[in-house]
Every structure is written in C-alpha cells, then in structure tokens.
mmCIF file of C-alpha atoms in Angstrom:
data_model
loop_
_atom_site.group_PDB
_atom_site.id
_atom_site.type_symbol
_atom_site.label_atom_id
_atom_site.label_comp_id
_atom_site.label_asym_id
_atom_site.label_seq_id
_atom_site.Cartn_x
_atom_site.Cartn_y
_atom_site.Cartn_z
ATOM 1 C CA UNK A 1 37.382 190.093 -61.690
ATOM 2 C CA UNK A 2 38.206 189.537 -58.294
ATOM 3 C CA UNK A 3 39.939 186.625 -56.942
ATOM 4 C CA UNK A 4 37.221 184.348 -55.816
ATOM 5 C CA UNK A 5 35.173 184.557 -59.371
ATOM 6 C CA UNK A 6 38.905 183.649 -60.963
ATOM 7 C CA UNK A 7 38.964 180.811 -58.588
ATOM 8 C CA UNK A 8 35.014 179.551 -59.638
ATOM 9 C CA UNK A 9 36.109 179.550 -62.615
ATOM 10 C CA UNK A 10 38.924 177.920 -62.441
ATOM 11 C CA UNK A 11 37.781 175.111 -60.337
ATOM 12 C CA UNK A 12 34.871 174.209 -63.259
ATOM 13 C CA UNK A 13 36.941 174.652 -66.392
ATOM 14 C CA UNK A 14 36.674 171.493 -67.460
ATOM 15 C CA UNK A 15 33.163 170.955 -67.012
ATOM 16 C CA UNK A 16 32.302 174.654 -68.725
ATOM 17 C CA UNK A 17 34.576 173.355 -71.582
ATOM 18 C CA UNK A 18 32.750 170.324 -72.018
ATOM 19 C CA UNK A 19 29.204 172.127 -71.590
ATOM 20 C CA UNK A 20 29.119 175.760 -72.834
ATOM 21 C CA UNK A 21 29.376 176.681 -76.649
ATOM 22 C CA UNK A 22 30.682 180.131 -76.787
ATOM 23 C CA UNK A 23 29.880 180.576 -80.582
ATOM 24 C CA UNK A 24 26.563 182.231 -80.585
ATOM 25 C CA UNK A 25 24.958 184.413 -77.787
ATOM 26 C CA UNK A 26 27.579 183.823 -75.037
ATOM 27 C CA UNK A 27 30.598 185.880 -77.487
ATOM 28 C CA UNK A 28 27.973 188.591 -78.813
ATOM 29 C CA UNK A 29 26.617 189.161 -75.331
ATOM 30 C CA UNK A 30 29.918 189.402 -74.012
ATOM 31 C CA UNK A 31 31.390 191.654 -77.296
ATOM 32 C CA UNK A 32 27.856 193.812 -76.712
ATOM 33 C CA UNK A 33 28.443 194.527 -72.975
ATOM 34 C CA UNK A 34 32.272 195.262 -73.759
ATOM 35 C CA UNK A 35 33.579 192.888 -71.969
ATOM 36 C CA UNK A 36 35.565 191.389 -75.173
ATOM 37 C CA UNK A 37 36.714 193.828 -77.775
ATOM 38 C CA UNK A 38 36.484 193.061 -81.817
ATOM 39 C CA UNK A 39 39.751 191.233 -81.420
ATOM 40 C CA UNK A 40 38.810 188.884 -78.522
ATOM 41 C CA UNK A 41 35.776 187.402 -80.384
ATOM 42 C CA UNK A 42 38.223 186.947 -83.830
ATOM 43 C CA UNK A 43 40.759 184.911 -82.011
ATOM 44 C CA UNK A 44 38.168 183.096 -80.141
ATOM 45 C CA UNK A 45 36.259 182.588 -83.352
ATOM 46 C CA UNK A 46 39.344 180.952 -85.060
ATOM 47 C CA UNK A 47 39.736 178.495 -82.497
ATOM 48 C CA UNK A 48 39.578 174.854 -83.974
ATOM 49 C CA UNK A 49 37.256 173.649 -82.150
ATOM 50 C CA UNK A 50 34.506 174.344 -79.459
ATOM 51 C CA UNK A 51 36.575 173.158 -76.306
ATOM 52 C CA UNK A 52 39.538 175.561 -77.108
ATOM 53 C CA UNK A 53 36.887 178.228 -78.265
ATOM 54 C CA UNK A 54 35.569 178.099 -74.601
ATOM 55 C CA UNK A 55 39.405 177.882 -72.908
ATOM 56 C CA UNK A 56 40.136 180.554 -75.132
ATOM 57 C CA UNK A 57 37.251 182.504 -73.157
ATOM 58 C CA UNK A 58 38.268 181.670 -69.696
ATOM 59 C CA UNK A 59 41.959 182.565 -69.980
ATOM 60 C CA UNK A 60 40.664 186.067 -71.143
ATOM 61 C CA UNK A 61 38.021 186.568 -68.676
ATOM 62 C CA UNK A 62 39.849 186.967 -65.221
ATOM 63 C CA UNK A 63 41.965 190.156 -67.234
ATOM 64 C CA UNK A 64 38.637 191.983 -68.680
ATOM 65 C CA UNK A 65 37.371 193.887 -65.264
ATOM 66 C CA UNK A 66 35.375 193.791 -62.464
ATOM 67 C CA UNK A 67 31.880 193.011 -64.396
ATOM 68 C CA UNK A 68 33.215 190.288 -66.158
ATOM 69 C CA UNK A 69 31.738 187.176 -64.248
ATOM 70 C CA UNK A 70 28.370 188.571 -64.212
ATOM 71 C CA UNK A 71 28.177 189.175 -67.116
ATOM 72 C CA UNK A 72 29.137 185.566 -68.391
ATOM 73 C CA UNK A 73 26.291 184.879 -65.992
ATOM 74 C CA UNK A 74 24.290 186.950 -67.910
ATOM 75 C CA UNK A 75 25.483 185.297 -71.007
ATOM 76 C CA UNK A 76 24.749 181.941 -70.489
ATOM 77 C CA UNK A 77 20.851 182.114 -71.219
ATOM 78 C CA UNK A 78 20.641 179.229 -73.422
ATOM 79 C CA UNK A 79 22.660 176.879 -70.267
ATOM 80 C CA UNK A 80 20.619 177.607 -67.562
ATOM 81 C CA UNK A 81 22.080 174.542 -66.007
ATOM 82 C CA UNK A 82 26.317 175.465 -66.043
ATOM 83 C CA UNK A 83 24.642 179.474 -64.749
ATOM 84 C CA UNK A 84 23.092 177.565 -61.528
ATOM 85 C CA UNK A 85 26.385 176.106 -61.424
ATOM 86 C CA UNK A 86 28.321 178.525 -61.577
ATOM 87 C CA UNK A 87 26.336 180.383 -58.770
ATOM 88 C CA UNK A 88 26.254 178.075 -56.160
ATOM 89 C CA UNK A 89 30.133 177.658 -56.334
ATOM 90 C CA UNK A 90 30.364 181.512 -56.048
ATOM 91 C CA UNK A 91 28.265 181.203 -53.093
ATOM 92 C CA UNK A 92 30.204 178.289 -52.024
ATOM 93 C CA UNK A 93 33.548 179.977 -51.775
ATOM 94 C CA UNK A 94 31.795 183.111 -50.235
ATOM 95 C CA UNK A 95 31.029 181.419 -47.284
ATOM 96 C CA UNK A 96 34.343 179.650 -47.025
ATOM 97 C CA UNK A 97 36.197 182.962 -46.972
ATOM 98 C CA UNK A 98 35.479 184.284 -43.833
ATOM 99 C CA UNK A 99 36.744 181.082 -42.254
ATOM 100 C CA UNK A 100 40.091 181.076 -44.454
ATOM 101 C CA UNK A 101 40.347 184.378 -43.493
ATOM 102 C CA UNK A 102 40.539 183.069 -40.177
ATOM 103 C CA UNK A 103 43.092 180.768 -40.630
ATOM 104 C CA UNK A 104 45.687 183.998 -41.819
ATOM 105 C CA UNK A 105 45.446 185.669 -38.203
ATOM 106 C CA UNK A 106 48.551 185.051 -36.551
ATOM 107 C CA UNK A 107 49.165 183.287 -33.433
ATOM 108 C CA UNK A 108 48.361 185.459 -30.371
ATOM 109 C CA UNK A 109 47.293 188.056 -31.953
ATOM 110 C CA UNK A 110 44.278 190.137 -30.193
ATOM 111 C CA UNK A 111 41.400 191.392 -31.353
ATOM 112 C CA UNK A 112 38.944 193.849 -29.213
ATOM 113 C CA UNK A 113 36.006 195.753 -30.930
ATOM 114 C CA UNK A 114 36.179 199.936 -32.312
ATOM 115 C CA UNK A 115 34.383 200.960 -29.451
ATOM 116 C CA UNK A 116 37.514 199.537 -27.368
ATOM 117 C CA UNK A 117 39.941 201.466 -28.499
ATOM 118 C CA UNK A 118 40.829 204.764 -27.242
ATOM 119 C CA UNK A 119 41.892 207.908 -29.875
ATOM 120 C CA UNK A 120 44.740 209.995 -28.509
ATOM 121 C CA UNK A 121 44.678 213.524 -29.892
#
C-alpha cells in the first residue's frame, strides 16, 4: 500500500471504527482476494468487540501489498457511504501531492525541460 492510501486511512480511523463492521463480507472479501491469510481473519475474529475488530484491520492493512486499499474499497459493499468516503480523501491527498512535492525542492534550485538538456557522448 503506498504511502498516501496509509495516510487516508489513517486520517479516518476513527470514523471507519465507529462505522464499518468487519465481521461479515468486509473479512471474507478480503480473506477471498488474499489480502488476509487464515490467521489474519482468526485474530481479527477474536477481537472483543467490533471497534478493535476494525483497528485490528487497519493496523494490518498498510503491510498486506499494493492491492490492499482497493480492495477494502471493494469490500465495503454493504457501506456505500464510508467507500465514497474513503474515495474522495484519496482524491483529496492526490491533488495535494504535487503541491507538497513542491514544497521539497530546494532553494535555488533550477529546473529546465528534457528537450534542454544536451547528451554528451
């Protein structure tokens, strides 16, 4: 999972704790796309209660690969509502990278297009 899908979901733990039940589809979607192995969905599935089922979750997404935020997008068919949320933060930060990328030029430093720049051989 790349860093700006850790950082969505970071920034809306709470609320995805307080709105998403990972007991039924969202685990076995997740398990079926192999995104969580057998022993993922046990621990998660002996979690007390709902809120630390679904922390339990978001700690172990970032670590489970590249697919893994879409395909808790994918999983979230019965909370149409947190999905929609989730998207338009991930578009949110997408369009605030370029400028923070910005901000970690240095001072002075020049920039000049590839058809500027001459190849010595």
């Amino acid at each position: 999972m790349d860093s700006r899908d850790r950082q969505v979901l970071r920034s809306l733990r709470l609320e995805l704790g307080a709105e998403v039940l990972v007991e039924g589809l969202v685990l076995q979607y997740l398990y079926q796309e192999g995104i969580l192995t057998e022993n993922h969905v046990q621990e998660i599935q002996a979690q007390a209660t709902g809120l630390r089922k679904t922390m339990l979750l978001l700690d172990i997404l970032p670590s489970r690969g590249p697919k893994a935020f879409n395909a808790f997008l994918d999983s979230l068919q019965e909370f149409p509502w947190v999905r929609e949320k989730l998207e338009k933060a991930r578009e949110k930060a997408i369009t605030e990278l370029p400028a923070e990328m910005r901000k970690l030029r240095p001072m002075g430093a020049v920039t000049c297009p590839a058809s500027q720049l001459m190849w010595r051989f």
